[in-house]
mmCIF file of C-alpha atoms in Angstrom:
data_model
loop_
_atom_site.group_PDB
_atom_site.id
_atom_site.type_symbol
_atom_site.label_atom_id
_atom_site.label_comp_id
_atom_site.label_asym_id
_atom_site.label_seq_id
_atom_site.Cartn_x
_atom_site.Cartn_y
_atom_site.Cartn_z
ATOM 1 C CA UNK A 1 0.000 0.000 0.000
ATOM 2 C CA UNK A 2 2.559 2.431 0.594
ATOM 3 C CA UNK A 3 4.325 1.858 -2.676
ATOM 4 C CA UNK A 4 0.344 2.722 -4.204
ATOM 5 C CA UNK A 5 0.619 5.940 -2.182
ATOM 6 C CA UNK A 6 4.738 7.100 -3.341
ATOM 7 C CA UNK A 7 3.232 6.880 -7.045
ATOM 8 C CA UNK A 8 -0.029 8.921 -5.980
ATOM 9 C CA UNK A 9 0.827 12.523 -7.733
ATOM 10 C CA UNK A 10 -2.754 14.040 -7.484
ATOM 11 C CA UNK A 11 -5.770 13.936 -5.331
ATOM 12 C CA UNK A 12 -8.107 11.093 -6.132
ATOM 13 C CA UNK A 13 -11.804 12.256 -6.507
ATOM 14 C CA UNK A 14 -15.028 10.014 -6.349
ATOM 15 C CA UNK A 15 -18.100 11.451 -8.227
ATOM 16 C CA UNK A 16 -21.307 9.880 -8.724
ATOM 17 C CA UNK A 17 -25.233 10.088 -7.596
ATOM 18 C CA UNK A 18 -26.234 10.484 -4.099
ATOM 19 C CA UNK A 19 -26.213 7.639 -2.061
ATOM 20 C CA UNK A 20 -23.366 6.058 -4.411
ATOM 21 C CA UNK A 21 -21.057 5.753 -0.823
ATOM 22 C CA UNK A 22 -18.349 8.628 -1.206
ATOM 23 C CA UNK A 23 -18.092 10.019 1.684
ATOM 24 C CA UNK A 24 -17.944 6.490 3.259
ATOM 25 C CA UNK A 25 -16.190 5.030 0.894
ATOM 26 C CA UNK A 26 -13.494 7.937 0.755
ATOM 27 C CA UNK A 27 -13.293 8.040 4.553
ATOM 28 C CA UNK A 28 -11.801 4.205 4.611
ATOM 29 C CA UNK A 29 -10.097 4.629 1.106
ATOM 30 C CA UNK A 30 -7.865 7.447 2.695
ATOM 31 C CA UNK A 31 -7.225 5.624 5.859
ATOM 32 C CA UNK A 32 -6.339 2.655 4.013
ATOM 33 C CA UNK A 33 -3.828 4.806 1.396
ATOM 34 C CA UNK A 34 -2.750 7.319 4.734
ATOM 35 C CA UNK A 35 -3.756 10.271 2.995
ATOM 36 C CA UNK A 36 -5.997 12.666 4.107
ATOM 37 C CA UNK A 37 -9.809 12.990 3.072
ATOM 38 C CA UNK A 38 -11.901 15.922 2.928
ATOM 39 C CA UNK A 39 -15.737 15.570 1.759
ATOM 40 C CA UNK A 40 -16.386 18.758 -0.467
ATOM 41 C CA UNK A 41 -20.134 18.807 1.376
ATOM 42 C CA UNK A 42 -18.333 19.916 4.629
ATOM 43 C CA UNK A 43 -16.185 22.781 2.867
ATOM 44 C CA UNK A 44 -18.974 24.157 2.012
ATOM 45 C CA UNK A 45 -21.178 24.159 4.942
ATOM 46 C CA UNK A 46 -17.582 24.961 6.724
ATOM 47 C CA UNK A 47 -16.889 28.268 3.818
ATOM 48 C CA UNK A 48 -20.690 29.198 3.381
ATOM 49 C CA UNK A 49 -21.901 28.504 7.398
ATOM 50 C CA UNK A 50 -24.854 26.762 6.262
ATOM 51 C CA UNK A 51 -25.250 23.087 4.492
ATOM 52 C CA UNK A 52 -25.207 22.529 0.450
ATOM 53 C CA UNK A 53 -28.935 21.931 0.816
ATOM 54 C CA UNK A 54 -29.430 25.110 2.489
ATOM 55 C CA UNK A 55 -27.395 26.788 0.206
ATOM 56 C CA UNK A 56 -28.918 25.112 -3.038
ATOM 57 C CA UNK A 57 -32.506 26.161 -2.040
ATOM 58 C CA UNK A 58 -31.590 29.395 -1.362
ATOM 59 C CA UNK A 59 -29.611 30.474 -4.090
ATOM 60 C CA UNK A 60 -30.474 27.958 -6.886
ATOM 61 C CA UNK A 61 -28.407 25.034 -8.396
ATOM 62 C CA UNK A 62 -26.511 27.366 -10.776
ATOM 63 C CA UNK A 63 -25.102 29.942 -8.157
ATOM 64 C CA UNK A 64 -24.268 26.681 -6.209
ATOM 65 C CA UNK A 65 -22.861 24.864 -8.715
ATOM 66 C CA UNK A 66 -20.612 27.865 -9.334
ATOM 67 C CA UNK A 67 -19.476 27.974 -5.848
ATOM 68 C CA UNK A 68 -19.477 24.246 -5.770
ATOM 69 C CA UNK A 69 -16.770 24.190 -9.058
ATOM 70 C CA UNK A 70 -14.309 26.947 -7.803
ATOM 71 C CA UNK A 71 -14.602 25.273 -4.175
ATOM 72 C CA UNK A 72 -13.187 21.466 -5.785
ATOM 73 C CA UNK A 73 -11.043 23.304 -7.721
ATOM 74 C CA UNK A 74 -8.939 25.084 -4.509
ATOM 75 C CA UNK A 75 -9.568 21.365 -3.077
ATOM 76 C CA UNK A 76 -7.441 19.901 -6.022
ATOM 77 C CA UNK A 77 -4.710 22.465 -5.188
ATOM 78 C CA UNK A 78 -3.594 20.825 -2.402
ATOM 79 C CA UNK A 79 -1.848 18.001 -1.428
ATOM 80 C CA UNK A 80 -2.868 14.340 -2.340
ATOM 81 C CA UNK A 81 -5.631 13.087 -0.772
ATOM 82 C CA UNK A 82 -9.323 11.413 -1.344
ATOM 83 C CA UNK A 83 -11.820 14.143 -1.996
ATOM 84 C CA UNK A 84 -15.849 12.616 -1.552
ATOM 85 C CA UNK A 85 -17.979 14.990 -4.062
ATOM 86 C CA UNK A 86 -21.733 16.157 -3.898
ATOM 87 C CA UNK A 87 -23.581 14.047 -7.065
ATOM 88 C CA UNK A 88 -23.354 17.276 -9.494
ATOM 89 C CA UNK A 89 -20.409 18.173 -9.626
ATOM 90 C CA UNK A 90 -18.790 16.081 -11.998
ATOM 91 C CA UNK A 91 -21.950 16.859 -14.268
ATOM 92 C CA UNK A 92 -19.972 20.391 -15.280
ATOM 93 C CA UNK A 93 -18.534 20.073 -18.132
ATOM 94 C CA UNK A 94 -15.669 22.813 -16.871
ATOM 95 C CA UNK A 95 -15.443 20.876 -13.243
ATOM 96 C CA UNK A 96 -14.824 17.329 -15.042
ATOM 97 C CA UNK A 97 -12.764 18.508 -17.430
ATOM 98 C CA UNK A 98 -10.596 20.415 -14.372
ATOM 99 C CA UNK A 99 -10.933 16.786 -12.353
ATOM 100 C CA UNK A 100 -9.980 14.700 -15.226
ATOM 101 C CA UNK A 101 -6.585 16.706 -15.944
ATOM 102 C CA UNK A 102 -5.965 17.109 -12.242
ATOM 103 C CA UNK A 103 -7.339 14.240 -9.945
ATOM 104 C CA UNK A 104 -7.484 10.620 -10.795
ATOM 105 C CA UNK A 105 -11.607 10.281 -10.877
ATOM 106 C CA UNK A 106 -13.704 7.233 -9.197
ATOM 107 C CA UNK A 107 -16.778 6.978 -10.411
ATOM 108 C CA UNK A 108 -18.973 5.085 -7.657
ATOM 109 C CA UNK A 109 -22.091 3.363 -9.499
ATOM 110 C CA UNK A 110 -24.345 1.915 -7.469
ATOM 111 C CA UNK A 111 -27.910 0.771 -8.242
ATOM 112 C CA UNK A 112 -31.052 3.016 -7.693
ATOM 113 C CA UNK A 113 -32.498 0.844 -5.377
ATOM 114 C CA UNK A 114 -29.655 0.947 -3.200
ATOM 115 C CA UNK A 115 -29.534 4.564 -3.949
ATOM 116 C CA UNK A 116 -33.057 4.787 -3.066
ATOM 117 C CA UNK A 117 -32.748 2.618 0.266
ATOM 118 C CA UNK A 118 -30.015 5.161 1.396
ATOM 119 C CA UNK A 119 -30.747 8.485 0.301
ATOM 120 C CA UNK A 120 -34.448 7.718 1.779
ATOM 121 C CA UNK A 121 -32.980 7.873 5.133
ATOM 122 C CA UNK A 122 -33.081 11.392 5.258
ATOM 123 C CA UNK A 123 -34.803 14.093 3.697
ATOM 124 C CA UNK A 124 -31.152 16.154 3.151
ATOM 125 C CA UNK A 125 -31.201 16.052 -0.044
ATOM 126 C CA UNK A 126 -33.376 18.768 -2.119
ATOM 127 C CA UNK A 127 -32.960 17.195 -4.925
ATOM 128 C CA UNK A 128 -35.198 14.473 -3.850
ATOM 129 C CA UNK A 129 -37.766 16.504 -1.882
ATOM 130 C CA UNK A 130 -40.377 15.005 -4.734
ATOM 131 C CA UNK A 131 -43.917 13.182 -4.697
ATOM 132 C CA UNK A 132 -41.266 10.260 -6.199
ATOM 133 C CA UNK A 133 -37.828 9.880 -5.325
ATOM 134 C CA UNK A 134 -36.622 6.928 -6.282
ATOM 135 C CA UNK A 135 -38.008 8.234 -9.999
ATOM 136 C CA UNK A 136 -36.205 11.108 -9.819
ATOM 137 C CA UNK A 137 -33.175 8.885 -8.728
ATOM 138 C CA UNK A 138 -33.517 6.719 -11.754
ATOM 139 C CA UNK A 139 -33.820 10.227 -13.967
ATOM 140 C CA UNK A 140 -30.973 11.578 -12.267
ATOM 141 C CA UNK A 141 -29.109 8.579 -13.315
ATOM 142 C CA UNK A 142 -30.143 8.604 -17.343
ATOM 143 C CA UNK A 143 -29.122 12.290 -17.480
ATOM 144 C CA UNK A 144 -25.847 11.915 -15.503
ATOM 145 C CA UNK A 145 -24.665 8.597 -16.798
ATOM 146 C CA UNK A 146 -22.793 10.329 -19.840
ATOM 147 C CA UNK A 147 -20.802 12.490 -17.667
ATOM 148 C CA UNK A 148 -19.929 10.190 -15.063
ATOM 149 C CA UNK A 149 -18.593 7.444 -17.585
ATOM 150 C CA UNK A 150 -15.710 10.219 -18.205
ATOM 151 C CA UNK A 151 -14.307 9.515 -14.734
ATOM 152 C CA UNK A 152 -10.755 7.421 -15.187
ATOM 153 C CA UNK A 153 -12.366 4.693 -13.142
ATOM 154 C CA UNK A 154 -15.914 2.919 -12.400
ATOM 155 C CA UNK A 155 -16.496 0.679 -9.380
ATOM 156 C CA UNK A 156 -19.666 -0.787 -8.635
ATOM 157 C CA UNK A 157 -20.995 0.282 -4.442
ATOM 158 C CA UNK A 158 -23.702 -1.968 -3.842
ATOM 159 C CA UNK A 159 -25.325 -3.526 -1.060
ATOM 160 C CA UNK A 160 -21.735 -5.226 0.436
ATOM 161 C CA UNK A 161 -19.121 -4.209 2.581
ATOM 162 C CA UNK A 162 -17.825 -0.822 2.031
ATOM 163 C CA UNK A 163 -14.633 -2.573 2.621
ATOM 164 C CA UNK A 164 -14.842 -4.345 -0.533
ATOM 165 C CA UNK A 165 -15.549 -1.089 -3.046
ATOM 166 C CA UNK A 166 -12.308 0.214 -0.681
ATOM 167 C CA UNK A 167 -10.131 -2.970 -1.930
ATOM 168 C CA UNK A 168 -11.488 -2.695 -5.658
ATOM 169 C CA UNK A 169 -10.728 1.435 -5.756
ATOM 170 C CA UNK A 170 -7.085 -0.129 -4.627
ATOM 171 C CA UNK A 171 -6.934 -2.729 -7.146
ATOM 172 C CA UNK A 172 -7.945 -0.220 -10.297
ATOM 173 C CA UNK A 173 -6.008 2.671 -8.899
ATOM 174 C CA UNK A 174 -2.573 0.256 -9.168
ATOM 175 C CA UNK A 175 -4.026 -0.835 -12.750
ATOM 176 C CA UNK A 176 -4.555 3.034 -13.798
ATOM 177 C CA UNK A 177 -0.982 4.229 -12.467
ATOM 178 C CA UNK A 178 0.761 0.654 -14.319
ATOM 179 C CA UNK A 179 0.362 -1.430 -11.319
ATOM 180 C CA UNK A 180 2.190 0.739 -9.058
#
């Protein structure tokens, strides 16, 4: 593992629909590479003093996607570490092209029903503040899909052990970087 981390050169990001696991997922990948994680969610509550949700209702998903992009793209400055991303913002065309030159990209796919099962476990998420979420889910997912197959990588986060979408991230990031 630490000869996977002395080849790391750039943050790794993981993108992909709410509920998908990234801010789980990224939590054990970066304890299992020893780098540091930051979840973009909490830089923005921590920058804005309210949550994305709050934010996004207030000032509309444009004006928070455009704080959203310049936010990941001060995250990417830094050093190398696992940055967890909210479920649009790899949908920019400008923020995943900036990710895909700078950041190796994870694209966590999981199934709408487990996407469903999760993100119904708290009514966070504004997108999903509908008469039918798991619809708008499987919407979501049709309109996104394009964009999200641009990441470098795709695991599948279904209903196992996070542990085991932790171990496959490991096994495709060595593959990506020439089996490091």
């Amino acid at each position: 593992m630490e000869k996977l981390s002395k080849h790391l050169d750039r943050p790794i990001v993981l993108v992909g629909l709410m509920g998908a696991g990234k801010s789980t997922v990224g939590r054990r990948l970066a304890r299992r590479l020893s780098l540091p994680f930051v979840d973009s969610d909490d830089e923005i509550e921590d920058a804005a003093g309210c949550s994305p949700a709050e934010m996004f209702e207030r000032y509309g998903e444009a004006d928070f996607r455009d704080g959203e992009r310049r936010l990941v793209a001060r995250l990417i400055d830094g050093s190398v570490r696992v940055i967890a991303t909210g479920g649009g913002v790899f949908v920019d065309p400008r923020t995943r092209k900036l990710l895909n030159e700078r950041a190796i990209t994870v694209w966590l796919d999981a199934p709408i029903d487990v996407l469903a099962e999760r993100t119904g476990r708290r009514d966070t998420r504004p997108l999903l503040r509908t008469p039918d979420p798991k619809g708008t889910l499987e919407e979501l997912s049709k309109a996104r899909g394009a964009a999200y197959s641009e990441a470098h990588i795709r695991v599948t986060s279904g209903e196992g052990a996070h542990s085991n979408v932790v171990e496959t991230i490991v096994e495709a990031l060595e593959e990506h970087l020439g089996r490091a």
